[in-house]
Short mmCIF file of C-alpha atoms in Angstrom, two decimals:
data_model
loop_
_atom_site.label_atom_id
_atom_site.label_comp_id
_atom_site.label_asym_id
_atom_site.label_seq_id
_atom_site.Cartn_x
_atom_site.Cartn_y
_atom_site.Cartn_z
CA GLN W 1 -112.38 24.24 56.15
CA LEU W 2 -110.03 21.78 54.49
CA SER W 3 -110.77 20.75 50.96
CA MET W 4 -111.52 17.07 50.42
CA ALA W 5 -110.48 17.22 46.78
CA GLN W 6 -107.96 14.62 45.81
CA PRO W 7 -104.53 15.94 44.84
CA SER W 8 -104.01 16.00 41.12
CA PRO W 9 -101.67 13.32 39.78
CA GLU W 10 -98.19 14.33 38.73
CA ARG W 11 -97.97 15.56 35.17
CA VAL W 12 -96.44 13.03 32.83
CA PRO W 13 -93.63 14.61 30.79
CA SER W 14 -94.21 14.76 27.07
CA PRO W 15 -92.02 12.66 24.74
CA ALA W 16 -90.15 15.81 23.71
CA GLU W 17 -89.39 16.66 27.34
CA GLN W 18 -88.31 13.10 28.05
CA GLU W 19 -85.83 13.27 25.17
CA TRP W 20 -84.39 16.62 26.22
CA ALA W 21 -80.65 16.60 25.70
CA GLY W 22 -79.47 17.64 29.12
CA PRO W 23 -75.88 18.21 30.24
CA GLU W 24 -75.40 14.46 30.67
CA ALA W 25 -75.51 14.07 26.88
CA LEU W 26 -72.65 16.54 26.53
CA CYS W 27 -70.42 15.44 29.40
CA PRO W 28 -71.37 11.97 30.69
CA GLY W 29 -70.89 11.70 34.42
CA TRP W 30 -70.85 15.45 34.96
CA LEU W 31 -72.81 15.08 38.21
CA GLU W 32 -70.55 12.40 39.67
CA ASP W 33 -68.17 15.00 41.08
CA GLU W 34 -70.93 16.96 42.78
CA ALA W 35 -69.69 18.80 45.85
CA PRO W 36 -71.12 17.95 49.29
CA ASP W 37 -73.12 21.19 49.42
CA GLY W 38 -74.81 20.39 46.12
CA ASP W 39 -72.77 22.77 43.96
CA VAL W 40 -71.25 21.28 40.85
CA PRO W 41 -67.59 22.31 40.46
CA GLY W 42 -67.18 24.68 37.56
CA ASP W 43 -64.36 22.86 35.80
CA SER W 44 -64.58 19.25 36.93
CA GLY W 45 -67.08 17.94 34.38
CA ASP W 46 -67.10 20.74 31.82
CA PRO W 47 -63.49 21.50 30.90
CA ASP W 48 -64.31 23.21 27.60
CA GLY W 49 -67.50 25.03 28.64
CA ALA W 50 -69.81 22.93 26.44
CA THR W 51 -72.29 22.22 29.22
CA GLN W 52 -72.62 25.87 30.22
CA ALA W 53 -73.02 26.90 26.58
CA PHE W 54 -75.66 24.22 26.09
CA GLU W 55 -77.55 25.44 29.15
CA ARG W 56 -77.47 29.00 27.77
CA LEU W 57 -78.92 27.70 24.53
CA GLN W 58 -81.78 25.98 26.38
CA SER W 59 -82.47 29.15 28.35
CA ALA W 60 -82.55 31.23 25.16
CA LEU W 61 -84.90 28.76 23.45
CA CYS W 62 -87.19 28.78 26.48
CA GLN W 63 -87.33 32.58 26.50
CA GLU W 64 -88.39 32.50 22.86
CA GLY W 65 -91.10 29.94 23.61
CA LEU W 66 -89.35 27.26 21.58
CA PRO W 67 -89.02 23.55 22.41
CA PRO W 68 -85.88 22.25 24.12
CA THR W 69 -83.15 20.52 22.18
CA LEU W 70 -83.64 16.80 21.59
CA ASP W 71 -80.81 14.36 22.18
CA CYS W 72 -80.32 12.36 18.99
CA SER W 73 -76.62 11.70 19.58
CA ALA W 74 -77.13 7.98 20.28
CA GLU W 75 -77.95 7.38 16.61
CA PRO W 76 -75.20 9.00 14.50
CA ARG W 77 -76.28 10.65 11.28
CA THR W 78 -74.59 9.43 8.14
CA GLY W 79 -74.60 10.13 4.44
CA PHE W 80 -73.29 13.69 4.37
CA GLY W 81 -71.11 14.41 1.35
CA PRO W 82 -69.18 17.39 -0.04
CA LEU W 83 -72.29 18.65 -1.88
CA ASP W 84 -74.42 18.86 1.27
CA VAL W 85 -74.76 22.37 2.69
CA THR W 86 -73.35 22.79 6.20
CA VAL W 87 -73.29 26.26 7.73
CA CYS W 88 -71.30 26.05 10.96
CA ILE W 89 -71.68 28.57 13.79
CA LEU W 90 -68.83 28.40 16.30
CA GLY W 91 -69.09 29.57 19.90
CA SER W 92 -71.85 31.48 21.66
CA PRO W 93 -75.34 30.01 21.23
CA THR W 94 -77.12 33.30 21.93
CA ALA W 95 -75.32 35.75 19.65
CA PHE W 96 -76.36 33.87 16.50
CA LEU W 97 -79.67 32.41 17.65
CA PRO W 98 -81.79 34.47 15.18
CA VAL W 99 -79.52 33.32 12.34
CA LEU W 100 -79.77 29.70 13.44
CA LEU W 101 -83.56 29.83 13.69
CA GLU W 102 -84.01 31.53 10.32
CA GLY W 103 -81.55 29.17 8.68
CA GLY W 104 -83.35 26.19 10.18
CA THR W 105 -86.57 27.42 8.59
CA ARG W 106 -85.14 28.12 5.15
CA CYS W 107 -82.80 25.13 4.95
CA PRO W 108 -83.68 22.57 7.66
CA GLY W 109 -80.69 20.72 9.06
CA ALA W 110 -78.07 22.84 7.30
CA MET W 111 -77.38 25.15 10.27
CA VAL W 112 -75.11 23.46 12.81
CA LEU W 113 -74.03 25.06 16.10
CA CYS W 114 -70.66 23.95 17.47
CA LEU W 115 -70.34 24.64 21.21
CA SER W 116 -66.97 23.05 21.90
CA PRO W 117 -63.58 22.70 20.20
CA THR W 118 -63.82 18.96 20.84
CA TRP W 119 -66.82 18.78 18.50
CA ALA W 120 -64.74 19.77 15.45
CA SER W 121 -61.38 19.01 13.89
CA ARG W 122 -59.16 20.52 11.22
CA VAL W 123 -57.64 18.42 8.45
CA PRO W 124 -55.49 19.49 5.49
CA SER W 125 -57.64 20.55 2.57
CA GLU W 126 -57.78 18.26 -0.44
CA SER W 127 -58.67 21.12 -2.81
CA CYS W 128 -56.64 24.08 -1.49
CA PRO W 129 -52.99 23.39 -0.63
CA GLY W 130 -51.99 25.14 2.58
CA ALA W 131 -55.60 25.50 3.76
CA TRP W 132 -57.68 23.41 6.14
CA SER W 133 -61.10 21.77 6.10
CA LEU W 134 -63.32 21.94 9.19
CA LEU W 135 -65.02 18.65 10.06
CA LEU W 136 -67.85 18.42 12.59
CA SER W 137 -68.27 15.26 14.62
CA GLN W 138 -71.03 16.73 16.80
CA GLY W 139 -73.33 19.73 16.75
CA VAL W 140 -76.78 21.16 17.37
CA SER W 141 -78.77 21.33 14.14
CA PHE W 142 -81.84 23.52 13.64
CA LYS W 143 -85.04 22.75 11.78
CA VAL W 144 -88.43 24.26 10.98
CA GLY W 145 -90.41 25.71 13.88
CA GLY W 146 -87.40 26.35 16.09
CA HIS W 147 -86.78 22.65 16.68
CA SER W 148 -83.19 21.66 17.39
CA ALA W 149 -81.33 18.41 17.96
CA LEU W 150 -77.98 17.41 19.40
CA GLU W 151 -76.48 15.12 16.77
CA THR W 152 -73.30 13.22 16.02
CA PHE W 153 -72.00 12.78 12.49
CA VAL W 154 -70.25 9.65 11.21
CA PRO W 155 -68.18 10.27 9.21
CA PRO W 156 -67.63 13.88 10.34
CA ARG W 157 -69.57 16.51 8.44
CA ARG W 158 -67.57 19.00 6.36
CA ALA W 159 -68.40 22.70 6.84
CA ASN W 160 -69.13 24.77 3.72
CA TYR W 161 -69.37 28.11 5.53
CA VAL W 162 -68.07 29.09 8.97
CA THR W 163 -68.66 32.03 11.27
CA GLY W 164 -68.97 32.58 15.00
CA THR W 165 -68.01 34.68 18.01
CA LEU W 166 -64.58 35.81 16.85
CA ALA W 167 -64.28 38.92 19.02
CA PRO W 168 -61.21 38.84 21.31
CA GLY W 169 -63.25 39.67 24.41
CA GLU W 170 -65.62 36.72 24.04
CA PRO W 171 -64.98 33.67 26.26
CA GLU W 172 -64.99 31.42 23.19
CA GLY W 173 -62.89 33.81 21.09
CA GLY W 174 -59.67 31.81 21.45
CA TRP W 175 -60.75 28.41 20.18
CA VAL W 176 -63.25 29.86 17.70
CA GLY W 177 -60.55 31.95 16.05
CA GLU W 178 -58.21 28.97 15.90
CA LEU W 179 -60.78 26.66 14.30
CA ALA W 180 -61.79 29.32 11.76
CA ARG W 181 -58.21 30.11 10.72
CA ASP W 182 -57.06 29.42 7.12
CA LEU W 183 -60.07 27.37 6.07
CA ASP W 184 -60.84 26.28 2.50
CA CYS W 185 -64.44 27.52 2.75
CA PRO W 186 -65.89 31.05 3.04
CA THR W 187 -65.93 32.49 6.55
CA GLY W 188 -67.84 35.32 8.17
CA GLY W 189 -64.69 36.96 9.48
CA SER W 190 -61.54 36.15 11.38
CA ALA W 191 -59.98 36.89 14.74
CA PRO W 192 -57.54 39.50 13.31
CA LEU W 193 -60.39 41.21 11.45
CA ALA W 194 -62.55 41.28 14.58
CA HIS W 195 -59.63 42.77 16.51
CA ARG W 196 -59.22 45.52 13.91
CA LEU W 197 -62.91 46.34 13.74
CA GLU W 198 -63.11 46.72 17.52
CA ASP W 199 -60.14 49.12 17.64
CA PRO W 200 -61.63 52.66 17.32
CA LEU W 201 -58.27 54.27 16.49
CA LEU W 202 -57.38 51.80 13.76
CA THR W 203 -60.91 51.90 12.33
CA ARG W 204 -60.86 55.69 12.11
CA CYS W 205 -57.44 55.66 10.45
CA VAL W 206 -58.63 53.22 7.80
CA LEU W 207 -61.85 55.13 7.13
CA ALA W 208 -60.11 58.50 6.87
CA ALA W 209 -56.94 57.51 5.01
CA ARG W 210 -58.18 54.79 2.66
CA ALA W 211 -61.88 55.51 2.24
CA ASN W 212 -61.55 59.31 2.50
CA LEU W 213 -64.44 59.45 4.95
CA PRO W 214 -64.72 62.12 7.67
CA VAL W 215 -64.16 60.92 11.23
CA PRO W 216 -64.67 62.69 14.57
CA PRO W 217 -61.66 64.78 15.70
CA THR W 218 -59.44 62.29 17.50
CA LEU W 219 -56.50 62.76 19.86
CA ALA W 220 -54.99 59.36 20.70
CA PHE W 221 -52.19 58.57 23.15
CA VAL W 222 -50.43 55.31 22.35
CA LEU W 223 -47.99 53.66 24.73
CA GLY W 224 -44.99 52.22 22.92
CA ALA W 225 -44.84 51.07 19.32
CA ARG W 226 -47.81 49.57 17.52
CA GLY W 227 -47.06 47.48 14.49
CA ASP W 228 -50.54 47.94 13.04
CA LEU W 229 -50.10 51.73 12.81
CA PRO W 230 -47.68 53.54 10.47
CA ALA W 231 -44.69 55.27 12.02
CA GLU W 232 -45.74 58.61 10.52
CA LEU W 233 -49.49 58.90 10.77
CA GLU W 234 -50.99 61.48 8.43
CA VAL W 235 -54.73 61.05 8.68
CA PRO W 236 -57.18 63.97 8.51
CA GLY W 237 -58.86 64.49 11.86
CA VAL W 238 -56.62 62.07 13.76
CA ARG W 239 -53.60 63.08 15.83
CA LEU W 240 -51.44 60.35 17.33
CA VAL W 241 -49.11 60.95 20.28
CA ARG W 242 -46.71 58.17 21.16
CA LEU W 243 -45.70 57.79 24.81
CA GLN W 244 -42.45 55.89 25.20
CA ASP W 245 -42.65 55.79 28.99
CA PRO W 246 -45.84 56.08 31.06
CA GLN W 247 -43.88 57.80 33.83
CA GLY W 248 -43.28 61.54 33.67
CA GLN W 249 -45.57 62.14 30.69
CA ASP W 250 -48.10 64.34 32.49
CA SER W 251 -46.71 67.54 31.00
CA LEU W 252 -46.87 66.13 27.46
CA VAL W 253 -50.46 65.02 27.94
CA GLN W 254 -51.47 68.41 29.32
CA GLU W 255 -49.67 70.18 26.47
CA GLU W 256 -51.51 68.19 23.86
#
């Protein structure tokens, strides 16, 4: 028996959902180059990966049960000066999401996520000769309750502290490391430091030789010369074997 009940009317989106900052706010016209089969080309409307990063942020917020990001970019925010706190997170939106949410609770509006190198610029520092200041023209700011907003800043907002996904293997590692290089504000690391920390051999050498800490017995085969390692390595627990040519070294490897 068919039900005679009238179909329920379509749900009216809430104001927050209506103001959701979708990909169009990041890359206007990103759907204009849509392929005939409905697939959006990966690099036609999102050359710097901002749209994909923004979508990952929305997915992460949804998984945490938090509201989507609002698009407030049409009304630029003004009035930021050198005394205003701006903690800038460069790169991946998911790696630092807990930090962004906690920072938004403790200091609303001070945490700003930069998803694209086009959202920031480097200018010579006025206070530290030879250093650079990082200025943000756009970013996602976080507030109490997990609320976030895509905002533009006029004039650009100066960062007081900078960190981000600096690891070499990260997709954003290249531009993040470049923006965070030689800044006049404190940073949460650097690309060279991240490279060193992710190198097990170099890390063990530093811990054993400089900190006098025990490390697991290590036998390392290194191809060619490495400028970050001393020519004569004398580190307790670490033996380094240099291979000048990968061909014909089987006997040496077996001997060691």
